[in-house]
JSON list of C-alpha atoms in Angstrom, two decimals:
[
{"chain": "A", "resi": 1, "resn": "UNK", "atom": "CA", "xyz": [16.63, 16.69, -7.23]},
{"chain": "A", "resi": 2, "resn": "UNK", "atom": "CA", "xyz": [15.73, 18.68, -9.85]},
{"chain": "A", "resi": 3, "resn": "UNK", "atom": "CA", "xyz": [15.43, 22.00, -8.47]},
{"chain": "A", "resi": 4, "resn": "UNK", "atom": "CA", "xyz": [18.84, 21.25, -7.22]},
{"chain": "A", "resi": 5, "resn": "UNK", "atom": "CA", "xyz": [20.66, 20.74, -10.22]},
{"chain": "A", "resi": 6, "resn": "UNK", "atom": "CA", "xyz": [19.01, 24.10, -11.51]},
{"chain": "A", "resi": 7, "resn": "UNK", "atom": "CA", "xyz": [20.10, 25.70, -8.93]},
{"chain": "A", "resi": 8, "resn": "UNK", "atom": "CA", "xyz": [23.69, 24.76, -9.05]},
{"chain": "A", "resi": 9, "resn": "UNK", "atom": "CA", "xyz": [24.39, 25.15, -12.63]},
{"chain": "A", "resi": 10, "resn": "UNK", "atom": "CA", "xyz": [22.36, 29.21, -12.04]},
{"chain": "A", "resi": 11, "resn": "UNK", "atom": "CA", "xyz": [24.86, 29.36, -9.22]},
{"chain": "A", "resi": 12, "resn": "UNK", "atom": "CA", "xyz": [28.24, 28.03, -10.32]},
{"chain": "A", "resi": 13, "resn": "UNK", "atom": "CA", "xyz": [26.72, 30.35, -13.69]},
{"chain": "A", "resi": 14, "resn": "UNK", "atom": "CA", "xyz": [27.06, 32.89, -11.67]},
{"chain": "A", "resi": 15, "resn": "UNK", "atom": "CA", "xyz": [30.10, 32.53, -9.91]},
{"chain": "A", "resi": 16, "resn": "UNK", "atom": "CA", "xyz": [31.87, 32.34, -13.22]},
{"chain": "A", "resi": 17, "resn": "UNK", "atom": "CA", "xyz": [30.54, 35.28, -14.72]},
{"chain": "A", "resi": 18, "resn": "UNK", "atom": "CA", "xyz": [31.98, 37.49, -11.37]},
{"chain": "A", "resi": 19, "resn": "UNK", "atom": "CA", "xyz": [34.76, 35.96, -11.19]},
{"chain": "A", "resi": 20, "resn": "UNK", "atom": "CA", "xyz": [35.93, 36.33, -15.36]},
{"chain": "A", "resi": 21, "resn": "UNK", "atom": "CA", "xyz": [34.03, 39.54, -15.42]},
{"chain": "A", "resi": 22, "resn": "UNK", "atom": "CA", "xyz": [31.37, 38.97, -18.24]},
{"chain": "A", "resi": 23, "resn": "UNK", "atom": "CA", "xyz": [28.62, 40.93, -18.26]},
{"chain": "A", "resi": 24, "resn": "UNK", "atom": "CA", "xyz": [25.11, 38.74, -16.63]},
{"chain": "A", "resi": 25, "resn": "UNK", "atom": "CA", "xyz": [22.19, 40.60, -17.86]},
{"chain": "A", "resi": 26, "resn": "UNK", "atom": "CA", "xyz": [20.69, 37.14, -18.65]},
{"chain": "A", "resi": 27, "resn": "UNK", "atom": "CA", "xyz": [20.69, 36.06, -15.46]},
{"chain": "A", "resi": 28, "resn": "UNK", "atom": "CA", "xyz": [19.69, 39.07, -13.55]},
{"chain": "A", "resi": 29, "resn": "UNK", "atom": "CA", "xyz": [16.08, 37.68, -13.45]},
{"chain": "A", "resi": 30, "resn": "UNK", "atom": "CA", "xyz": [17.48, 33.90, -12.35]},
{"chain": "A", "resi": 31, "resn": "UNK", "atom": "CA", "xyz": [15.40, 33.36, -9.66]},
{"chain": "A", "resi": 32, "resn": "UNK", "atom": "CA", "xyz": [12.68, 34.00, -12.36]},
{"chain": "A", "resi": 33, "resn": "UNK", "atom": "CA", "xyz": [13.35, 31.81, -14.69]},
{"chain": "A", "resi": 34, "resn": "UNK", "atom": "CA", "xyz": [14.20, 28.71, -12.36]},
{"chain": "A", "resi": 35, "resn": "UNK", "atom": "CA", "xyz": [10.66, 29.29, -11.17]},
{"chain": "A", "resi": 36, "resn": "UNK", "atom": "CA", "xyz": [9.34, 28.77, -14.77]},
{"chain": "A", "resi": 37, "resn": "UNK", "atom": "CA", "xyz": [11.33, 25.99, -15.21]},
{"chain": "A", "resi": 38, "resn": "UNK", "atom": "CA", "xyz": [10.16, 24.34, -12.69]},
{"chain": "A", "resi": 39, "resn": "UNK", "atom": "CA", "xyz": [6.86, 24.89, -13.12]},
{"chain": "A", "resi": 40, "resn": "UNK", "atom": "CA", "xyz": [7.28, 23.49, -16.84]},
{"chain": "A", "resi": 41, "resn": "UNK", "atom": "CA", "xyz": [8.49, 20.26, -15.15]},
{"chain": "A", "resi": 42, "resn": "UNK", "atom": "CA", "xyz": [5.64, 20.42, -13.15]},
{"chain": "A", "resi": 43, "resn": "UNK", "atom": "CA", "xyz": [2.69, 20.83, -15.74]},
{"chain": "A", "resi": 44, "resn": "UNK", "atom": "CA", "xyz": [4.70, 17.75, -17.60]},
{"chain": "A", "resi": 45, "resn": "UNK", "atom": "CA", "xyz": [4.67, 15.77, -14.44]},
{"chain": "A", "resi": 46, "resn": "UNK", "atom": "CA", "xyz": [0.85, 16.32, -13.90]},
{"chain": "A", "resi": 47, "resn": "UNK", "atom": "CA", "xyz": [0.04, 16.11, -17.50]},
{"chain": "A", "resi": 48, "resn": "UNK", "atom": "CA", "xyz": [1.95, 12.16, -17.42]},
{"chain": "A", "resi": 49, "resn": "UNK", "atom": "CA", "xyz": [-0.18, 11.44, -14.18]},
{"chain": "A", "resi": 50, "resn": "UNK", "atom": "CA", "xyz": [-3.46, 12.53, -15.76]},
{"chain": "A", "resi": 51, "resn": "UNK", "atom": "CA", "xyz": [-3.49, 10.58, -18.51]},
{"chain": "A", "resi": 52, "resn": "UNK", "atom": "CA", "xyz": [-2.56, 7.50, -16.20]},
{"chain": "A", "resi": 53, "resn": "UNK", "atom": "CA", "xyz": [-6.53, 8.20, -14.60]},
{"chain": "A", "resi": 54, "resn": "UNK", "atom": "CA", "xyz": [-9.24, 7.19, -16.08]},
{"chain": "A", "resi": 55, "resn": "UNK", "atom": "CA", "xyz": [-11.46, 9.69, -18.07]},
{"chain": "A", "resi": 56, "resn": "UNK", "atom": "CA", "xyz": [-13.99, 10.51, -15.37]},
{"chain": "A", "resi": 57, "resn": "UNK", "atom": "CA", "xyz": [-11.04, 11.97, -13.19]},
{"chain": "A", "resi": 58, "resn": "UNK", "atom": "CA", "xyz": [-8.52, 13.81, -15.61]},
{"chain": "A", "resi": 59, "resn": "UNK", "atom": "CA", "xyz": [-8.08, 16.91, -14.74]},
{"chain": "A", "resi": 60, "resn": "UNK", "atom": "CA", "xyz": [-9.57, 16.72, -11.49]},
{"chain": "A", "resi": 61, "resn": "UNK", "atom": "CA", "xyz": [-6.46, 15.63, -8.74]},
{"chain": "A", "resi": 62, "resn": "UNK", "atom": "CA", "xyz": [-8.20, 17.44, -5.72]},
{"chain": "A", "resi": 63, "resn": "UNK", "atom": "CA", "xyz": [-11.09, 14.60, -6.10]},
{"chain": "A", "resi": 64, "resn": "UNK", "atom": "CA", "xyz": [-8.47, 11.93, -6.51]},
{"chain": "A", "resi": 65, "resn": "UNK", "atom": "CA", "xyz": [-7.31, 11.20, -2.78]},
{"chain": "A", "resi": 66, "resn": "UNK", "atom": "CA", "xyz": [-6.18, 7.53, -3.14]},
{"chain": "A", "resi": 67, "resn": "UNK", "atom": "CA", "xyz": [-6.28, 4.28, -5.46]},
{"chain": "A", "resi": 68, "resn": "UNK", "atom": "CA", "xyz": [-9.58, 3.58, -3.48]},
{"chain": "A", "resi": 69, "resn": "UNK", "atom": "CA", "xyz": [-10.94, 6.53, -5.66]},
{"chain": "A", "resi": 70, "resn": "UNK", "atom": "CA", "xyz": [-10.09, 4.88, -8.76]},
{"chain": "A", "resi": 71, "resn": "UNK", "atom": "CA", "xyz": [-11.00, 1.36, -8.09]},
{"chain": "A", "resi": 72, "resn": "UNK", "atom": "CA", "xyz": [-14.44, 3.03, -6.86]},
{"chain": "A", "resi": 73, "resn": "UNK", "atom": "CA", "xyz": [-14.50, 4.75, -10.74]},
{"chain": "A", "resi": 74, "resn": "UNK", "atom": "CA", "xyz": [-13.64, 0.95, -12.03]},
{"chain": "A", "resi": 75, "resn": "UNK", "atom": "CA", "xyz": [-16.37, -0.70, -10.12]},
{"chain": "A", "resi": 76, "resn": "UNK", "atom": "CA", "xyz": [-18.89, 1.88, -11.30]},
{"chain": "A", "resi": 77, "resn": "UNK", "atom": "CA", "xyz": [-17.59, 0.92, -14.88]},
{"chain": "A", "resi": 78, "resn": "UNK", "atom": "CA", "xyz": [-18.31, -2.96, -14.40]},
{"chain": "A", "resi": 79, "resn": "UNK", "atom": "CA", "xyz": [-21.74, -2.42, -12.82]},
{"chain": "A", "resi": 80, "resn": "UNK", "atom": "CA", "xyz": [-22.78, -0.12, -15.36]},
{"chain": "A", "resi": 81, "resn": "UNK", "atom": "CA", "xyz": [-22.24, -2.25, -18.40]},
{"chain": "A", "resi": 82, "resn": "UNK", "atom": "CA", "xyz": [-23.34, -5.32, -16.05]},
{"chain": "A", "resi": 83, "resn": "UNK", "atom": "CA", "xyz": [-26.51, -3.02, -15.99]},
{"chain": "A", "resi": 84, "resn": "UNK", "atom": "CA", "xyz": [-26.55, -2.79, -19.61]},
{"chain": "A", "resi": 85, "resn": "UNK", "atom": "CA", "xyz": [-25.84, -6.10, -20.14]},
{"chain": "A", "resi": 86, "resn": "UNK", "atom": "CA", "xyz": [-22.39, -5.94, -22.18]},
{"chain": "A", "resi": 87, "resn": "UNK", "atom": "CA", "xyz": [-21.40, -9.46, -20.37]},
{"chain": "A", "resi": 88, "resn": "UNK", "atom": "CA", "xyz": [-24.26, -11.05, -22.06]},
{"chain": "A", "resi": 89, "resn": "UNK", "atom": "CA", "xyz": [-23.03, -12.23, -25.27]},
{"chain": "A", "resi": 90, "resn": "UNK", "atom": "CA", "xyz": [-19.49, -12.76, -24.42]},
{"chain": "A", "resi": 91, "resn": "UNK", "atom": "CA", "xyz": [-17.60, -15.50, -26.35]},
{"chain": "A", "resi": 92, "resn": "UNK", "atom": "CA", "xyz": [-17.20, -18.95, -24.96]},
{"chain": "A", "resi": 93, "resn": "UNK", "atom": "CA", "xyz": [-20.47, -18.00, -22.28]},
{"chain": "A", "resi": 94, "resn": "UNK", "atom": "CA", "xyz": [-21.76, -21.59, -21.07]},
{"chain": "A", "resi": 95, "resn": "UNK", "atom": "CA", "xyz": [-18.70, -23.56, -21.98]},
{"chain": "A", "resi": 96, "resn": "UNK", "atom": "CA", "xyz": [-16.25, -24.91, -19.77]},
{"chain": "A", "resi": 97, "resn": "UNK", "atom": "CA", "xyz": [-13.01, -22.86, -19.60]},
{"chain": "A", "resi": 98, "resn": "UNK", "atom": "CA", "xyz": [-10.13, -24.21, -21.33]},
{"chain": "A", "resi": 99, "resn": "UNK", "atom": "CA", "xyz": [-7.39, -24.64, -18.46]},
{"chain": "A", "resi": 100, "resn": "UNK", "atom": "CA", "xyz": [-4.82, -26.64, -20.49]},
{"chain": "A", "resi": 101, "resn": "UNK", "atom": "CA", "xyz": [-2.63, -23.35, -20.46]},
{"chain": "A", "resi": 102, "resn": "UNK", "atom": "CA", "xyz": [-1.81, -21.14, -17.76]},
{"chain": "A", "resi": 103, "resn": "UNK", "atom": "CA", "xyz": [-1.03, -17.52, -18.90]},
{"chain": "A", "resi": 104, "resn": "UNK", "atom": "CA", "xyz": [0.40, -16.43, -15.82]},
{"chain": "A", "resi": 105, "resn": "UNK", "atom": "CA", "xyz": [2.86, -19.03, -15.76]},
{"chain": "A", "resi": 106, "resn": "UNK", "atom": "CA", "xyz": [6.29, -19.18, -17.24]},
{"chain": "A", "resi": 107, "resn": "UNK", "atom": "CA", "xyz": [6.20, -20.49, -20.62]},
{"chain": "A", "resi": 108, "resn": "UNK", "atom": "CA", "xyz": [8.79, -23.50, -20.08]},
{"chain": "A", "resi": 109, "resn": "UNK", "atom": "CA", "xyz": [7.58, -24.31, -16.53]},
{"chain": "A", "resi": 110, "resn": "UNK", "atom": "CA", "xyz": [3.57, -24.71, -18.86]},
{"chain": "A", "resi": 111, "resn": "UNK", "atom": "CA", "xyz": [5.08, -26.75, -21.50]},
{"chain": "A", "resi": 112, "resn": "UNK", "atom": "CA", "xyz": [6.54, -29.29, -18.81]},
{"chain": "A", "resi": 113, "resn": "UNK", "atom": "CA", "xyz": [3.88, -29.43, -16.89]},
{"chain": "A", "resi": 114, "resn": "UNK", "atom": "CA", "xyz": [1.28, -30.34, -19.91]},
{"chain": "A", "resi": 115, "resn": "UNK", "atom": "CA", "xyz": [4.36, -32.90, -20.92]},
{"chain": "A", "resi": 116, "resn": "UNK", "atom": "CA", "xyz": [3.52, -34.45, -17.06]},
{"chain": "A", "resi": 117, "resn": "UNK", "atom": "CA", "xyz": [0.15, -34.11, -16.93]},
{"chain": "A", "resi": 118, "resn": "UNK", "atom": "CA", "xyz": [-0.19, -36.09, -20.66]},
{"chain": "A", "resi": 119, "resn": "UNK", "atom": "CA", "xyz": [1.68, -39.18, -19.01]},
{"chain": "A", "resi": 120, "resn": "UNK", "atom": "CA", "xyz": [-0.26, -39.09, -16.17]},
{"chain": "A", "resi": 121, "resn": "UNK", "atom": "CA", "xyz": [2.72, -37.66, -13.85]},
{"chain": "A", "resi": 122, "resn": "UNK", "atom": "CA", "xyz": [2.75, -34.64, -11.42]},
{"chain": "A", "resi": 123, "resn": "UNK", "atom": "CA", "xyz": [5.41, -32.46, -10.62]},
{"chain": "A", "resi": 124, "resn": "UNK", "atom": "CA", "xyz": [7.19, -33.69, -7.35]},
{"chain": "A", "resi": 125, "resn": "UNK", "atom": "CA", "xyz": [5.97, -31.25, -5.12]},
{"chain": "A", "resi": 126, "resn": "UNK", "atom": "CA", "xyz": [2.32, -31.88, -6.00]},
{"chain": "A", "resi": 127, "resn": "UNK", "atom": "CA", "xyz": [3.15, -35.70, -4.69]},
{"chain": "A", "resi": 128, "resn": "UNK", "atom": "CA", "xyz": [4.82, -34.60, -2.04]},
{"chain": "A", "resi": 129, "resn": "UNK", "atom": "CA", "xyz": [2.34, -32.53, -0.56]},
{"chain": "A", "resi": 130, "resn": "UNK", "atom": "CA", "xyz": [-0.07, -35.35, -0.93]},
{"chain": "A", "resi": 131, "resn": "UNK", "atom": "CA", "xyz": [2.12, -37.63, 0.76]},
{"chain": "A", "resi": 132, "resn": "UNK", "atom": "CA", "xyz": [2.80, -34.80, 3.78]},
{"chain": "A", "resi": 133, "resn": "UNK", "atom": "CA", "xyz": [-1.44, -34.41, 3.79]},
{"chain": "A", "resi": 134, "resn": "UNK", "atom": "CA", "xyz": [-1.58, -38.46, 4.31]},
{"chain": "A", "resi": 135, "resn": "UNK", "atom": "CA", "xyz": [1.18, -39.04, 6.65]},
{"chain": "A", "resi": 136, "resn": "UNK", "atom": "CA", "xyz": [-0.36, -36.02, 8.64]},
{"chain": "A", "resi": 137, "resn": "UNK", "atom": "CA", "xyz": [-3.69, -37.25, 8.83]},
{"chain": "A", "resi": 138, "resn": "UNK", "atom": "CA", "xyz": [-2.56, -40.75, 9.61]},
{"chain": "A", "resi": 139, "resn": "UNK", "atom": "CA", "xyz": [-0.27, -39.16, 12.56]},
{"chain": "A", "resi": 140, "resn": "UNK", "atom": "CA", "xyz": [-3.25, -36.98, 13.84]},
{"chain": "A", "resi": 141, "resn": "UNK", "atom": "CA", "xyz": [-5.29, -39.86, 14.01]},
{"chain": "A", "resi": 142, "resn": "UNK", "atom": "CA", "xyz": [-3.03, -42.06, 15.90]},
{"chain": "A", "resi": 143, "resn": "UNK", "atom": "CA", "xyz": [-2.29, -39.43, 18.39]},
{"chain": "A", "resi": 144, "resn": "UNK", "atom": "CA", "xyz": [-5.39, -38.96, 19.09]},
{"chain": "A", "resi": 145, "resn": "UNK", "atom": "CA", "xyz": [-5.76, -42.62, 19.90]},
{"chain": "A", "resi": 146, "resn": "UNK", "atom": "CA", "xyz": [-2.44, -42.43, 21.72]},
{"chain": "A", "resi": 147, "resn": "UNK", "atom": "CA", "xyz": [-4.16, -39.00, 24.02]},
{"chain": "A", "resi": 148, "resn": "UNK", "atom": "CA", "xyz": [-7.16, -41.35, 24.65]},
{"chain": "A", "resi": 149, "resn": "UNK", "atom": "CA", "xyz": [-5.50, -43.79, 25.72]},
{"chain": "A", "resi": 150, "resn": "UNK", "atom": "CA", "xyz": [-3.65, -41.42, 28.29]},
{"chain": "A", "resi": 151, "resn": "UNK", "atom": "CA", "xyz": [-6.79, -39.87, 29.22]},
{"chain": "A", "resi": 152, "resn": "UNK", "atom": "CA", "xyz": [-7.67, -43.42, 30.42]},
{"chain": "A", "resi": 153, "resn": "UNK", "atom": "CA", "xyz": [-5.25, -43.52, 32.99]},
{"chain": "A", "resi": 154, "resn": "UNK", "atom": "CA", "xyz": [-2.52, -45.77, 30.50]},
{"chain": "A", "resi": 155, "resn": "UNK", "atom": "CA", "xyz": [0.28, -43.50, 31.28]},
{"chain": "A", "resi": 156, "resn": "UNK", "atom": "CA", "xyz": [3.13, -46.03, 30.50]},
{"chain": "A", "resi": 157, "resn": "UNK", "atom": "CA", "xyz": [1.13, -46.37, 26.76]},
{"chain": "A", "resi": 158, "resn": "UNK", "atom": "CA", "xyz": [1.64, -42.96, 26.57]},
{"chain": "A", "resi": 159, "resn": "UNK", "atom": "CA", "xyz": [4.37, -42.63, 27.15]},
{"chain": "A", "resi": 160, "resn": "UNK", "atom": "CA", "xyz": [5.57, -44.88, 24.50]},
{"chain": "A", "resi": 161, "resn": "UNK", "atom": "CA", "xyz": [3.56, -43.76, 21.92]},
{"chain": "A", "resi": 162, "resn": "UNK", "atom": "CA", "xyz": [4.87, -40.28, 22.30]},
{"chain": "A", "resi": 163, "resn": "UNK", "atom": "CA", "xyz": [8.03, -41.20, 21.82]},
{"chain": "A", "resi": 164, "resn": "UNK", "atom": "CA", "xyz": [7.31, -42.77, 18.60]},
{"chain": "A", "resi": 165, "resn": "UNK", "atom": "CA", "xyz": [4.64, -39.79, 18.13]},
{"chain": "A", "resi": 166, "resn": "UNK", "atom": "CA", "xyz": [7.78, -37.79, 18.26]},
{"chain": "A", "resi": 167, "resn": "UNK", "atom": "CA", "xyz": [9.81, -39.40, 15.63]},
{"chain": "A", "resi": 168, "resn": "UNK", "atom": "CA", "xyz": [7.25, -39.44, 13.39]},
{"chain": "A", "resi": 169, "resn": "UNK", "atom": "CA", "xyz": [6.60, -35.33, 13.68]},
{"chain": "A", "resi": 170, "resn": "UNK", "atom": "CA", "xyz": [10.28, -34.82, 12.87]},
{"chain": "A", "resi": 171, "resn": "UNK", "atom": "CA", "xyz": [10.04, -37.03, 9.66]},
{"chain": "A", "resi": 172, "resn": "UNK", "atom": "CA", "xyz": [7.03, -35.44, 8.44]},
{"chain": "A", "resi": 173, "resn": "UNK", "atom": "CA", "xyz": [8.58, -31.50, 9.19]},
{"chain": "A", "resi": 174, "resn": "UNK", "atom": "CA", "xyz": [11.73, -32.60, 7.33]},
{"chain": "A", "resi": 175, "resn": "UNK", "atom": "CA", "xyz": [9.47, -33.45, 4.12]},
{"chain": "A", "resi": 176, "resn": "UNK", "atom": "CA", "xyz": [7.73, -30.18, 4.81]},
{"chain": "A", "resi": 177, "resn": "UNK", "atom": "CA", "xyz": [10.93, -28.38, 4.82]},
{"chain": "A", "resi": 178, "resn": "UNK", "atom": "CA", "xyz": [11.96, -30.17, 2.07]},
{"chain": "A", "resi": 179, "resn": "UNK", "atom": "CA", "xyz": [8.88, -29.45, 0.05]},
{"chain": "A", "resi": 180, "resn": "UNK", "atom": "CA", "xyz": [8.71, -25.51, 0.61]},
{"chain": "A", "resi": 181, "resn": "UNK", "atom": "CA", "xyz": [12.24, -25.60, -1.08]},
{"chain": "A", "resi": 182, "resn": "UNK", "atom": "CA", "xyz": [11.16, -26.47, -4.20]},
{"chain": "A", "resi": 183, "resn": "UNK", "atom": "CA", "xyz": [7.09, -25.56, -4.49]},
{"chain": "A", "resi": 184, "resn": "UNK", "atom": "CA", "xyz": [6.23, -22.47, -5.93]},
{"chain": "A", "resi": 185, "resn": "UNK", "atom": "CA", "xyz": [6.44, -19.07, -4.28]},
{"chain": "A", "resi": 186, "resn": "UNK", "atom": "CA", "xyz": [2.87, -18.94, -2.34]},
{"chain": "A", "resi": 187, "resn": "UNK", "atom": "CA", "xyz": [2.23, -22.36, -1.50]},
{"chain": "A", "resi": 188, "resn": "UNK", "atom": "CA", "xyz": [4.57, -23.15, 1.59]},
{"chain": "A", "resi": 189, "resn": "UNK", "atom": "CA", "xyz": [3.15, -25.09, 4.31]},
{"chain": "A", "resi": 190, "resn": "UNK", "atom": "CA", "xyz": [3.78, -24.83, 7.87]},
{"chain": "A", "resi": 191, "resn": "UNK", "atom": "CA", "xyz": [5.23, -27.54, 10.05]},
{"chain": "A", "resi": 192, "resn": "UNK", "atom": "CA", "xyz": [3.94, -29.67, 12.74]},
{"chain": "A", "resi": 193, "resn": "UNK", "atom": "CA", "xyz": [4.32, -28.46, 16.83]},
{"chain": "A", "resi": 194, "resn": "UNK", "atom": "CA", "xyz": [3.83, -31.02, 19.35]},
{"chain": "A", "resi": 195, "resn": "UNK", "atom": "CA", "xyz": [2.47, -28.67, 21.82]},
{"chain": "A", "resi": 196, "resn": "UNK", "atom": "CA", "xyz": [0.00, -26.97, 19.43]},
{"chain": "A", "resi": 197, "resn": "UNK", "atom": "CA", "xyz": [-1.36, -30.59, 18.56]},
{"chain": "A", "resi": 198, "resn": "UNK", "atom": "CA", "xyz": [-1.88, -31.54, 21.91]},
{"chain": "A", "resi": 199, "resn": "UNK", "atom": "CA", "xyz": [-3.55, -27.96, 22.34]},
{"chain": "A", "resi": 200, "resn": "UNK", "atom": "CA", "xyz": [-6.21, -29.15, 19.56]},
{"chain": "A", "resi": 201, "resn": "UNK", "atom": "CA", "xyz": [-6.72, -32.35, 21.08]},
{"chain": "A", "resi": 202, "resn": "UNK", "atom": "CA", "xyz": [-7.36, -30.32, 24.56]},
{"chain": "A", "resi": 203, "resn": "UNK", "atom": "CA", "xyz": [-10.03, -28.46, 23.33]}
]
């Protein structure tokens, strides 16, 4: 993009200086000096980059052929003073870590959630996934019961308790849909399907 612009404004330079006839003795070498310019933008470009690596590979972007190359230089670091034994003496070593405030999370969100957690209430997803993880294991456990029952020749059992089976799976999806609406990004859950069940219970 930038070589483009150059060019156009040497260009439309140009054009004007033919067309008004004034003298270009400046820009008889143009070609030149958009070259130069360019490679000023370069150097600056590289310069920005290097300082962005660490010390061990300024100056040195042949060697640098991915991020794997610097995360190799960063684990070299941490073994190295784990050799020398700079995580020795580190503050708080031996003592439990204080998790009363989470420094990744948003600063409101943290202040409610110690407000909760101090009257012994939990956000309503955190219930509501434990009341999904019950009602599933309850529901797993009585079709399984329900599949033995079938495998014993009680087809008409069966085929009741499906139904009911059924009705239950659709209840307990709805609270899962329900509850990846409002949990936080990275802990939806997936859903119940009949067939896959019965697929575990085959095996």
């Amino acid at each position: 993009m930038g070589n483009y612009l150059i060019d156009r404004l040497v260009r439309s330079t140009v054009e004007m200086s033919s067309r008004y006839g004034v003298l270009r003795p400046r820009w008889a070498s143009s070609s030149s000096s958009k070259v130069k310019t360019t490679d000023r933008l370069s150097a600056i470009a590289d310069a920005i980059n290097d300082r962005k690596l660490p010390p061990e590979l300024r100056g040195q972007h042949s060697a640098v052929r991915s991020e794997t190359d610097i995360i190799g230089v960063v684990e070299q670091r941490i073994w190295h003073s784990m050799e020398e034994g700079q995580f020795e003496n580190l503050p708080g070593k031996g003592k439990p870590l204080n998790l009363s405030t989470n420094p990744h999370a948003d600063p409101a969100e943290d202040t409610l959630y110690r407000i909760l957690s101090k009257n012994g209430c939990a956000p309503e997803w955190i219930e509501l996934n434990k009341e999904i993880r019950n009602q599933v294991s309850a529901w797993r456990v009585a079709l399984k019961k329900a599949w033995t029952s079938k495998c014993n020749g009680d087809s008409s059992k069966w085929a009741e308790s499906s139904k009911t089976l059924k009705r239950q799976l659709r209840d307990i999806n709805d609270k899962v849909f329900r509850y990846n609406l409002i949990v936080p990004f990275g802990r939806q859950m997936f859903g119940l399907k009949w067939e896959k069940e019965l697929a575990r219970l085959e095996e």
